Short mmCIF file of C-alpha atoms in Angstrom, two decimals:
data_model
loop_
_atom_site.label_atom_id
_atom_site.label_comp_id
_atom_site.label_asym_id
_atom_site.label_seq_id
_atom_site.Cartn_x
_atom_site.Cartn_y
_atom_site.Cartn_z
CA UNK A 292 -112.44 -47.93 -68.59
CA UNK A 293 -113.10 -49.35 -65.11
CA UNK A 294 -113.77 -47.04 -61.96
CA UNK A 295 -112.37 -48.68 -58.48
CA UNK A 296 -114.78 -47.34 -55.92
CA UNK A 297 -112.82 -47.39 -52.46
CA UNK A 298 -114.94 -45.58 -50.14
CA UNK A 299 -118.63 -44.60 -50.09
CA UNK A 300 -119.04 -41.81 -47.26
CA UNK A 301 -122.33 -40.41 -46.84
CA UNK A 302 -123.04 -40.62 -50.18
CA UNK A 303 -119.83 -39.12 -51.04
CA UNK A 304 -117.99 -41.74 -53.88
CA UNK A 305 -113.85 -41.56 -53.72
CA UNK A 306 -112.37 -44.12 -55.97
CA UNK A 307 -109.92 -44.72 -59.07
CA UNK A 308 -111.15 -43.86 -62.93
CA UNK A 309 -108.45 -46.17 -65.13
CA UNK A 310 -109.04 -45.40 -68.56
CA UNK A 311 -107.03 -47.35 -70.79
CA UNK A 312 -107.14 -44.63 -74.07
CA UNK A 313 -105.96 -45.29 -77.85
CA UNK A 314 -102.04 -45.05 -76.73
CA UNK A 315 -101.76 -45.03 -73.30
CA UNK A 316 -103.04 -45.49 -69.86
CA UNK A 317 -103.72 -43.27 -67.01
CA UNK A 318 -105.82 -42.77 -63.81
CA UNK A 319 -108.08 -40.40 -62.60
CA UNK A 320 -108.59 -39.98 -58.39
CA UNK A 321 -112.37 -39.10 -58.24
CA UNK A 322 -113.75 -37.03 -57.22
CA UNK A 323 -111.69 -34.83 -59.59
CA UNK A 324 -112.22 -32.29 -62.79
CA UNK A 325 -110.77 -32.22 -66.42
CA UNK A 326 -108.26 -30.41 -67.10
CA UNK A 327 -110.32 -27.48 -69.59
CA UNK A 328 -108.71 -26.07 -73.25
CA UNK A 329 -109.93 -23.89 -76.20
CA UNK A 330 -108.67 -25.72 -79.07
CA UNK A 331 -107.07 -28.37 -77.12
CA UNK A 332 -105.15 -25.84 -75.62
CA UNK A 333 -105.62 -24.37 -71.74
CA UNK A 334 -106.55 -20.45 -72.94
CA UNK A 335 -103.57 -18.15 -71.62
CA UNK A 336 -100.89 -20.96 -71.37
CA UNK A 337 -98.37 -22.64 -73.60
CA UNK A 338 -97.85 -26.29 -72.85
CA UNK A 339 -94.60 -25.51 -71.12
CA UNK A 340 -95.91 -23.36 -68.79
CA UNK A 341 -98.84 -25.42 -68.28
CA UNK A 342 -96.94 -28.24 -66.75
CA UNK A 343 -94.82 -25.83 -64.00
CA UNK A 344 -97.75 -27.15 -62.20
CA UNK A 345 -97.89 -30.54 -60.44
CA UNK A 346 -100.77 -33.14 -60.18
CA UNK A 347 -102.51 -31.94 -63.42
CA UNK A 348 -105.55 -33.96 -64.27
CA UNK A 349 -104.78 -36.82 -66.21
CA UNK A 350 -108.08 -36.33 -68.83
CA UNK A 351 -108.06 -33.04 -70.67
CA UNK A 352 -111.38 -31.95 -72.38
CA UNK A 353 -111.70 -30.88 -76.11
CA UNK A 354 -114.33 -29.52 -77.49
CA UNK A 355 -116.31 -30.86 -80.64
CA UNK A 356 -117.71 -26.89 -80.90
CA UNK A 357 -114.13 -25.38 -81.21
CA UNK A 358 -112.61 -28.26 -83.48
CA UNK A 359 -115.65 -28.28 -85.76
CA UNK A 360 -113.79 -25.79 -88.44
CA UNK A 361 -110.51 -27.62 -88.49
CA UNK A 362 -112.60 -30.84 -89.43
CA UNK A 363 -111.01 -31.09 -93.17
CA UNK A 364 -107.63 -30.59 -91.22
CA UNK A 365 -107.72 -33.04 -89.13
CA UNK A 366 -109.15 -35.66 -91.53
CA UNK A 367 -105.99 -34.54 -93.78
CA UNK A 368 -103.63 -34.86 -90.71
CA UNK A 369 -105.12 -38.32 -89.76
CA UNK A 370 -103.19 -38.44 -86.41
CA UNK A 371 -105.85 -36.87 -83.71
CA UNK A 372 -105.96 -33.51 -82.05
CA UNK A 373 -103.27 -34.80 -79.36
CA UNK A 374 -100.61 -35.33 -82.07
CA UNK A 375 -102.15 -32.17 -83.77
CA UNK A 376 -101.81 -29.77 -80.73
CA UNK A 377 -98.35 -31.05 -79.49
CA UNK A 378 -100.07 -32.82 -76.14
CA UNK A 379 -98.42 -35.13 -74.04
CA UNK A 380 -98.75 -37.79 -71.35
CA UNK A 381 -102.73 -37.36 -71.18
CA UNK A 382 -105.92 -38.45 -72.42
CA UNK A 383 -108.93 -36.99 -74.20
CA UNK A 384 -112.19 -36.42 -72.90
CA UNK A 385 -114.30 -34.71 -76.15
CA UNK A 386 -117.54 -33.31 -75.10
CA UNK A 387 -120.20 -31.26 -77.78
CA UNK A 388 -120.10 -27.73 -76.58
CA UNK A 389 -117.23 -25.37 -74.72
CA UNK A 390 -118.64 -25.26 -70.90
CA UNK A 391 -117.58 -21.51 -70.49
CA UNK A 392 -119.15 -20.42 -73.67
CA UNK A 393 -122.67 -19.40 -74.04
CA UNK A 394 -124.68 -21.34 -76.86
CA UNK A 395 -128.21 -19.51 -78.58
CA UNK A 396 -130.88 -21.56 -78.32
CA UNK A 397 -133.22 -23.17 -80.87
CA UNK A 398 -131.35 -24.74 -83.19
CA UNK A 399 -131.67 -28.64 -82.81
CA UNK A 400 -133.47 -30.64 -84.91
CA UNK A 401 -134.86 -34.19 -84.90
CA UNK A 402 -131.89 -34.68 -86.80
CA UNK A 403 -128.77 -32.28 -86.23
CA UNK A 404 -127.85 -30.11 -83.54
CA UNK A 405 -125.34 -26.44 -83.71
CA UNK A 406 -122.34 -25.52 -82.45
CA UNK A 407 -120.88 -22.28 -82.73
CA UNK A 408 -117.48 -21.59 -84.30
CA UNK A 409 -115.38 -18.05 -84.23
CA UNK A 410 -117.21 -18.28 -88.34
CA UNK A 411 -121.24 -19.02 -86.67
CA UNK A 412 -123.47 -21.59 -86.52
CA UNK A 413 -122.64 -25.50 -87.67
CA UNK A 414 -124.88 -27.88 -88.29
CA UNK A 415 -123.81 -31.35 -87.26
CA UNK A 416 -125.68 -34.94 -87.86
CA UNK A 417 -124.82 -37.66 -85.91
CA UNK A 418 -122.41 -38.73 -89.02
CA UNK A 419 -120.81 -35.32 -89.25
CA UNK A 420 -120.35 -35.44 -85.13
CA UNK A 421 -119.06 -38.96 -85.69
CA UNK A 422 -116.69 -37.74 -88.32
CA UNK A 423 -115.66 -35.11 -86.06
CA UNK A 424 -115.08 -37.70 -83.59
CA UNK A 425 -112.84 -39.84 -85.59
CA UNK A 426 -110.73 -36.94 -86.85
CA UNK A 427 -110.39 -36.04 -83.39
CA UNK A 428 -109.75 -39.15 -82.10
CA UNK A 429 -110.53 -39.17 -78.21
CA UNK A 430 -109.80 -41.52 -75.59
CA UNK A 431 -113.30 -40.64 -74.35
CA UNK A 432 -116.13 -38.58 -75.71
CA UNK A 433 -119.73 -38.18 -75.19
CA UNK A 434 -122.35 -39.04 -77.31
CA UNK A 435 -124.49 -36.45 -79.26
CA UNK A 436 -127.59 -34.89 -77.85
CA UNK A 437 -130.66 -32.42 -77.57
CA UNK A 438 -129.95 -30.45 -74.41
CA UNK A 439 -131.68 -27.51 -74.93
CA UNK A 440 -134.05 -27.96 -71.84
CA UNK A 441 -132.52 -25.15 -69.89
CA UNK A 442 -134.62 -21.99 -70.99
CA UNK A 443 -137.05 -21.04 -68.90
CA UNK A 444 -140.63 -22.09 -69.54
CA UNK A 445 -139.65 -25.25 -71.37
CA UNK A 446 -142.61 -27.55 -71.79
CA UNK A 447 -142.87 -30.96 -70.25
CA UNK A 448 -143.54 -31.54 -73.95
CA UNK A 449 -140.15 -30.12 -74.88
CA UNK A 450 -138.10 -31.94 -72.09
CA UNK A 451 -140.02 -35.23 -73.28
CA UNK A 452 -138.37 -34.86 -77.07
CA UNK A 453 -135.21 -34.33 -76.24
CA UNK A 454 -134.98 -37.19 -73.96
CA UNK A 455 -136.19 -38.74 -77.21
CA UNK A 456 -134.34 -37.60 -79.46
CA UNK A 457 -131.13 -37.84 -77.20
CA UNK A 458 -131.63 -41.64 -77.01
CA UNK A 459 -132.20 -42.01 -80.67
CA UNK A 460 -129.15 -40.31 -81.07
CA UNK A 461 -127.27 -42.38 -79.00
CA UNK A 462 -128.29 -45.44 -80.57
CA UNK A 463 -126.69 -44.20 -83.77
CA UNK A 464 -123.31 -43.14 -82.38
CA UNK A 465 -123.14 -46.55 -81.00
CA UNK A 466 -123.74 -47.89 -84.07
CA UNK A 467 -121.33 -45.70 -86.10
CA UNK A 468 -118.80 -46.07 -83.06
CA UNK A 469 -118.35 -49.85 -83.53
CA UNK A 470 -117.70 -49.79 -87.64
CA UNK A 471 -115.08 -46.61 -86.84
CA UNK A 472 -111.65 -47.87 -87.06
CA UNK A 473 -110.52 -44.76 -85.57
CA UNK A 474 -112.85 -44.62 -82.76
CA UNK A 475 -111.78 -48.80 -81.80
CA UNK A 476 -109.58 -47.63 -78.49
CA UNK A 477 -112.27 -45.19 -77.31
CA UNK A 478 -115.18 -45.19 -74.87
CA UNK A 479 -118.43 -43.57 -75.40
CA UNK A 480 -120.68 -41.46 -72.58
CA UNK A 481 -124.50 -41.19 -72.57
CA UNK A 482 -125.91 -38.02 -72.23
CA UNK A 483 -128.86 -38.16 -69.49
CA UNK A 484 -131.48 -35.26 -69.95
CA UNK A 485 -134.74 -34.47 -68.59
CA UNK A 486 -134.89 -30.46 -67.67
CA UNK A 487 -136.41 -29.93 -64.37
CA UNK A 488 -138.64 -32.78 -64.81
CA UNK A 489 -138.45 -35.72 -62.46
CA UNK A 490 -140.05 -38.23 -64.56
CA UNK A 491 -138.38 -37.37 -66.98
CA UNK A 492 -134.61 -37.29 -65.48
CA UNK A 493 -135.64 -40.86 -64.27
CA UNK A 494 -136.95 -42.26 -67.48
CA UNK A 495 -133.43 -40.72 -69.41
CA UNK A 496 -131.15 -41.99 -66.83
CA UNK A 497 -132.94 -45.79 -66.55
CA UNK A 498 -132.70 -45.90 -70.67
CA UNK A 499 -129.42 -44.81 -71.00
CA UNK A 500 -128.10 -47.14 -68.02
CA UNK A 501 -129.54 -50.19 -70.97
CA UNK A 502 -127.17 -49.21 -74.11
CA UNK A 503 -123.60 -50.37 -73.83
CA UNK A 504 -121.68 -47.03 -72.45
CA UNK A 505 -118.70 -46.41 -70.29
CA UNK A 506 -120.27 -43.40 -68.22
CA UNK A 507 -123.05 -40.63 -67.91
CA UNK A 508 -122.65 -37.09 -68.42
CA UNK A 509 -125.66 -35.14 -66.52
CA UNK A 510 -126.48 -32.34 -68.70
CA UNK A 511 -129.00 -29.35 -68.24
CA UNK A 512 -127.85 -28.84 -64.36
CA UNK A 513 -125.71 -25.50 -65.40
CA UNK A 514 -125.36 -22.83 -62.77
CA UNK A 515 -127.29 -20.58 -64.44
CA UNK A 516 -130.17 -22.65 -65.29
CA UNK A 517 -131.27 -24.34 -62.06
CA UNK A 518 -131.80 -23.64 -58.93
CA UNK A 519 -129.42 -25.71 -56.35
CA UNK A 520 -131.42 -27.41 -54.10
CA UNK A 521 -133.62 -28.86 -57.47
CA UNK A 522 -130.15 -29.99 -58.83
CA UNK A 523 -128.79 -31.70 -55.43
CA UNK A 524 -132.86 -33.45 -55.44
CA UNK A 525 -132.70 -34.20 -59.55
CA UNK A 526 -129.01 -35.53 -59.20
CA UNK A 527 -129.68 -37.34 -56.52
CA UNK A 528 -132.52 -38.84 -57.99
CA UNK A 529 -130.81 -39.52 -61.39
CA UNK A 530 -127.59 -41.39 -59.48
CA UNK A 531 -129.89 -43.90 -58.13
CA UNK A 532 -130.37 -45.11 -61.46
CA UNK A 533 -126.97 -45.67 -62.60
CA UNK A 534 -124.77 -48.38 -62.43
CA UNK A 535 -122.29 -47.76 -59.37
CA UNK A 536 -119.55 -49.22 -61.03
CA UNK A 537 -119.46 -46.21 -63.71
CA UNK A 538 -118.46 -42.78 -63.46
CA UNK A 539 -120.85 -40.18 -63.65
CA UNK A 540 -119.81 -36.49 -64.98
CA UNK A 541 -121.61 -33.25 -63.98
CA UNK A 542 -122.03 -30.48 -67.21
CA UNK A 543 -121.67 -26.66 -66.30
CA UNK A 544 -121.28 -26.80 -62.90
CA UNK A 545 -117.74 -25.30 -61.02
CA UNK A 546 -118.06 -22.95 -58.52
CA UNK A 547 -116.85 -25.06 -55.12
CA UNK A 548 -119.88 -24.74 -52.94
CA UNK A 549 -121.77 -26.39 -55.79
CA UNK A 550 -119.42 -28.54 -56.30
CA UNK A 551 -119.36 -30.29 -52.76
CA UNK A 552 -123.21 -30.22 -52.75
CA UNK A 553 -123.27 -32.82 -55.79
CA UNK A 554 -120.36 -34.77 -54.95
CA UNK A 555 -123.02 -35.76 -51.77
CA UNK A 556 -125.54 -36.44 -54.72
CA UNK A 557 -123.04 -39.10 -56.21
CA UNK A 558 -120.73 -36.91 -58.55
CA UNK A 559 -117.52 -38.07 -59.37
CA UNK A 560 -116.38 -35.88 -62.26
CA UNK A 561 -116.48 -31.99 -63.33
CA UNK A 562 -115.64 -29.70 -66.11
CA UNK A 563 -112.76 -27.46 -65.20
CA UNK A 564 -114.01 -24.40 -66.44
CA UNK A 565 -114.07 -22.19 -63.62
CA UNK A 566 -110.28 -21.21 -62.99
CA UNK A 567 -110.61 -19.62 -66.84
CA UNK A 568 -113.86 -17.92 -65.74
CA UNK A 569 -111.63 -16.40 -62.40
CA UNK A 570 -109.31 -15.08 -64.85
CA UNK A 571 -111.28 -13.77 -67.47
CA UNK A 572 -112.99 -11.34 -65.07
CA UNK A 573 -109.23 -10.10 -63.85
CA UNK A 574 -109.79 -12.63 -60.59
CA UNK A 575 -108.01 -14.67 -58.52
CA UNK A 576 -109.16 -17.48 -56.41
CA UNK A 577 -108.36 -16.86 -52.91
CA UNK A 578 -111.18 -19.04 -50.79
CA UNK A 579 -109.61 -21.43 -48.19
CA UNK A 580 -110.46 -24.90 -48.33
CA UNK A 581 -107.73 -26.93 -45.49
CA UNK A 582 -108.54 -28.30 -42.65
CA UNK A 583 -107.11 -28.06 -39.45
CA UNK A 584 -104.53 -30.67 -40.55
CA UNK A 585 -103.78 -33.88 -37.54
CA UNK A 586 -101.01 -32.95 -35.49
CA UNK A 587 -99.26 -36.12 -36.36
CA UNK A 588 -99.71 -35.33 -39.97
CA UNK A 589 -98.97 -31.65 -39.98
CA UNK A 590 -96.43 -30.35 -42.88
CA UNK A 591 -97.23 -33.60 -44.80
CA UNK A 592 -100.25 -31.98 -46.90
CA UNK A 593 -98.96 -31.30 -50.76
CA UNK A 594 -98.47 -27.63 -50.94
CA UNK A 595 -101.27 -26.99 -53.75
CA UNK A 596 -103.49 -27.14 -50.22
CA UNK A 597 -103.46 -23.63 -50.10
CA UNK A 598 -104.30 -21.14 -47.40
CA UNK A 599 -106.27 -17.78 -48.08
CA UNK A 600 -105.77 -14.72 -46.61
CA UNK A 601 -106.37 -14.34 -42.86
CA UNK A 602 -108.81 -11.18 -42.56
CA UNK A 603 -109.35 -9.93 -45.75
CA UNK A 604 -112.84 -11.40 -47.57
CA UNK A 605 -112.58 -12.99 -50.84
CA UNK A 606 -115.81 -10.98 -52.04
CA UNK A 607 -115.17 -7.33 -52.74
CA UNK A 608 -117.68 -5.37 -51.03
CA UNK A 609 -118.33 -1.66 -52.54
CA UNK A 610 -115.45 0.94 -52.51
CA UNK A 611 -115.33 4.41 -51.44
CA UNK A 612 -113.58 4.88 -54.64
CA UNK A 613 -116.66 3.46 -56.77
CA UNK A 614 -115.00 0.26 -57.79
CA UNK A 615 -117.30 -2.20 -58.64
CA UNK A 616 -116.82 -6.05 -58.87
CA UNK A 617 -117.17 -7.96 -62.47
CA UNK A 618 -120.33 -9.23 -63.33
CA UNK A 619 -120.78 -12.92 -62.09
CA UNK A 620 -117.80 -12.59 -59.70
CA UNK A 621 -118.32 -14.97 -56.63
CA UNK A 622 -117.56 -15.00 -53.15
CA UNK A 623 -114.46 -17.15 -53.92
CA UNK A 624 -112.34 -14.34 -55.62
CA UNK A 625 -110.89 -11.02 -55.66
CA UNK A 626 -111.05 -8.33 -57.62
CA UNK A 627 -107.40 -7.44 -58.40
CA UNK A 628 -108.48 -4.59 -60.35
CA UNK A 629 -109.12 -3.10 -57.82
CA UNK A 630 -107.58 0.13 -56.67
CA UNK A 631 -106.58 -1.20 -53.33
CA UNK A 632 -104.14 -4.32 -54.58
CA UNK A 633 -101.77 -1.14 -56.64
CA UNK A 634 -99.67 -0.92 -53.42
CA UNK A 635 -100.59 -4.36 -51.76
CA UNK A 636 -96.92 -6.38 -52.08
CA UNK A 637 -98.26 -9.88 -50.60
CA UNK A 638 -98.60 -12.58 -52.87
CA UNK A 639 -102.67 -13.46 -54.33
CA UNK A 640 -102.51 -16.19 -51.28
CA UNK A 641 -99.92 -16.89 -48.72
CA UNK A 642 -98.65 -19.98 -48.93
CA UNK A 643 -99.33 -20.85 -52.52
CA UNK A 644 -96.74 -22.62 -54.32
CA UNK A 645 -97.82 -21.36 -57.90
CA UNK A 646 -95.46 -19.63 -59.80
CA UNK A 647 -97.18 -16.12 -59.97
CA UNK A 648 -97.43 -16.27 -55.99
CA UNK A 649 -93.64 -17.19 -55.84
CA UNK A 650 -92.33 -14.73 -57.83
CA UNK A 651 -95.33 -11.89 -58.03
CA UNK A 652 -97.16 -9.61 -55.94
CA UNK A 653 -100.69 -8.15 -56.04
CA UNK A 654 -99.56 -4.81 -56.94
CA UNK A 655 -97.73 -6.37 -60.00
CA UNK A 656 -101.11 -8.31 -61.10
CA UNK A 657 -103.16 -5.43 -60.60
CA UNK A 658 -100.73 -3.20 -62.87
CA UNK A 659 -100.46 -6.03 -65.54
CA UNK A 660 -104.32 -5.85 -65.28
CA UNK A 661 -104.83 -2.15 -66.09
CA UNK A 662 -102.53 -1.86 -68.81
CA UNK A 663 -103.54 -4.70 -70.24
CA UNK A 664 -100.79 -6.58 -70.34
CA UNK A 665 -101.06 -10.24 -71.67
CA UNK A 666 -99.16 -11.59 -68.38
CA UNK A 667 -101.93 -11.11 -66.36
CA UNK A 668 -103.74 -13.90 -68.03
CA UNK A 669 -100.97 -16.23 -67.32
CA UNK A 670 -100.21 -15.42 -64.14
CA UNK A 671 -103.81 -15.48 -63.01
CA UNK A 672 -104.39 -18.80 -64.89
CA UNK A 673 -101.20 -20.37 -63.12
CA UNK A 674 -102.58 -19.47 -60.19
CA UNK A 675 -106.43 -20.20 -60.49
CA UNK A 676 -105.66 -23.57 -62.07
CA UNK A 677 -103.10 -24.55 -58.80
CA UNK A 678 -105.71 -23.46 -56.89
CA UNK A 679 -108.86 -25.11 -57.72
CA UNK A 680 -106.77 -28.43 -58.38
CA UNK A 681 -105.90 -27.83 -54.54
CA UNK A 682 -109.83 -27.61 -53.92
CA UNK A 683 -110.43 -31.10 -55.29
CA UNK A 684 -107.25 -32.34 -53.38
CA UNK A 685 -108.71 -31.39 -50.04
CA UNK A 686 -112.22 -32.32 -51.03
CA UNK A 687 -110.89 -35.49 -51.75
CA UNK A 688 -109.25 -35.85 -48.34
CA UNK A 689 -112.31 -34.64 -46.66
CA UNK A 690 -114.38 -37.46 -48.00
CA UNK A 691 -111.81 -39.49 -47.06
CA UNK A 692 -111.84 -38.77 -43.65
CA UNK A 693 -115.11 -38.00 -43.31
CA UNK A 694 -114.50 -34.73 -42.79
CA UNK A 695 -116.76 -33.11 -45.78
CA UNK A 696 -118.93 -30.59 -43.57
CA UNK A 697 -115.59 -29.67 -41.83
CA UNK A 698 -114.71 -28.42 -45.72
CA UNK A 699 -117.63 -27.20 -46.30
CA UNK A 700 -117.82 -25.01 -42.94
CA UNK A 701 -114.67 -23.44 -44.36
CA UNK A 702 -115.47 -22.77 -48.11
CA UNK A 703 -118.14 -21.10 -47.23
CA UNK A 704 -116.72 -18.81 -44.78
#
């Protein structure tokens, strides 16, 4: 794995991730996202349909938490979860836990730590996650760790042992890595940890930097355990200490303003969660993100650079009719749901090139969403997925051309 940084702008890193996997090469334009699955599969899509879309990421993420119970399969099949799930043309990034799932608490060990299957809790040691690992066999994957720091109230003592225990851990899967025949064409990520605790962050990040990895995944920033400005200072902080010349990946985090904010703290990769989040909650993404392109250069923009939809807000504010929005829903998406999209006959966003906005309108959405028809959750996936991926696009071009508060000026509208 090698990362070509071309351009450092304000803090801002835009570069080229080359990962040379256990078949086959690809590269990575940071910064960028994984492409996210369920059981190496992106929930609502069949591969077909998947790939109507253009400039998919060239990593997809799998998840050690919803492999787990298939272990004895895969160990029998012998060929990897991309031969296993009929992938093509990618790479795999495995990571411990599903992003968009939510995970109890208090179940780690100095020894194992729990996932949680559709059948409960498993128990996994480091060999059992290395097992898992070369059943699976990834491309990329990070190592095992405690990151149960989030709760509130956790004790400096608490955020101290499982910066312990994650580096102890670490050294094992290293160890384990280099006698796996399986595992020979893969990389390894550390896991840095620390909570909210500066010292702590620091003293994680500086030890992990020493043991022989090929990147960092930050862990215990999630949205919904941290406050933002904490996270841009802790990231920042934590960034400093890593080698420049390796990419750094950000756990939990996908709404866009947050995004932006720790690409500035030296972020170069992210879960791609967030489109399946839209969609779950009967959403679509519909926040603009171009910028007023160079006349020179108009019409030359791929058309995944979407545009949203003039007047109307993104947020739903409260109806006359008593609607209410989903819990969690952000500023970034609408409510289609809603009463007022049954005789709206626009696409989700003009000017999107996505299937679903090519062929459908609101009003169809909206009535696939109250009868509960299982073509809403394509169609909104198709569309959330183009969408986002056109985020990252323009955020790319942005830092680029130095032109990053310009973006940000018009997320957040």
């Amino acid at each position: 794995m090698k990362l070509e940084i071309s351009k450092v702008v304000r803090g801002c890193r835009l570069g080229l991730l080359n990962i040379t996997g256990q078949s086959e090469q690809h590269s990575l334009e940071v910064p960028g996202c994984l492409l996210y699955t369920r059981c190496a599969t992106v929930p609502h899509l069949t591969q077909d349909t998947l790939h109507t879309l253009h400039n998919l990421p060239a990593v997809t993420q799998v998840t050690l938490e919803s492999l787990a119970e298939h272990q004895e399969v895969l160990e029998e099949f012998k060929h990897g979860v991309r031969k296993f799930a009929g992938l093509h043309d990618t790479l795999l990034f495995c990571s411990l836990r599903d992003p968009a799932a939510p995970h109890p608490a208090g179940h780690v060990t100095n020894k194992t730590v729990s996932v949680w299957g559709s059948g409960g809790r498993i128990e996994m040691s480091v060999a059992r996650f290395m097992a898992m690992q070369a059943a699976v066999q990834p491309d990329v994957y990070e190592s095992m760790a405690d990151g149960e720091t989030w709760p509130e109230n956790t004790t400096r003592k608490r955020v101290r042992k499982a910066v312990e225990r994650t580096l102890s851990h670490l050294d094992e899967c290293l160890e384990l890595h280099h006698k796996a025949q399986e595992l020979k064409g893969s990389d390894i990520f550390g896991v840095v940890e620390g909570g909210d605790i500066l010292e702590e962050r620091l003293r994680s990040a500086r030890e992990t930097a020493k043991r022989p990895v090929a990147g960092f995944v930050l862990d215990g920033f999630q949205t919904t355990s941290m406050e933002q400005d904490l996270r841009e200072k802790l990231i920042s902080a934590v960034t400093t200490e890593l080698p420049q010349e390796k990419p750094r990946l950000l756990r939990g985090v996908g709404r866009p303003d947050e995004i932006i904010a720790c690409v500035e703290a030296g972020v170069d990769l992210f879960e791609g969660f967030f489109p399946f989040q839209v969609t779950e909650r009967g959403c679509a993404l519909c926040f603009k993100y171009t910028i007023t392109p160079d006349p020179e250069t108009s019409g030359t923009s791929p058309p995944t650079v979407l545009e949203s939809n003039g007047y109307e807000p993104a947020v739903e504010q409260l109806k006359e009719n008593g609607d209410s929005s989903p819990e969690n829903m952000t500023q970034f998406e609408m409510n289609l749901k809603d009463t007022r999209y049954r005789n709206d006959f626009r696409p989700l966003v003009d000017g999107c090139s996505c299937y679903c906005c090519k062929n459908h309108k609101r009003a169809y959405v909206h009535h696939l969403l109250v009868t509960n028809e299982l073509l809403a959750g394509v169609l909104l996936m198709l569309h959330n997925t183009a969408h986002y991926l056109g985020f990252f696009h323009a955020l790319r071009e942005a830092v680029a051309n130095d032109r990053l508060q310009d973006l940000k000026s018009k997320v957040l509208q």
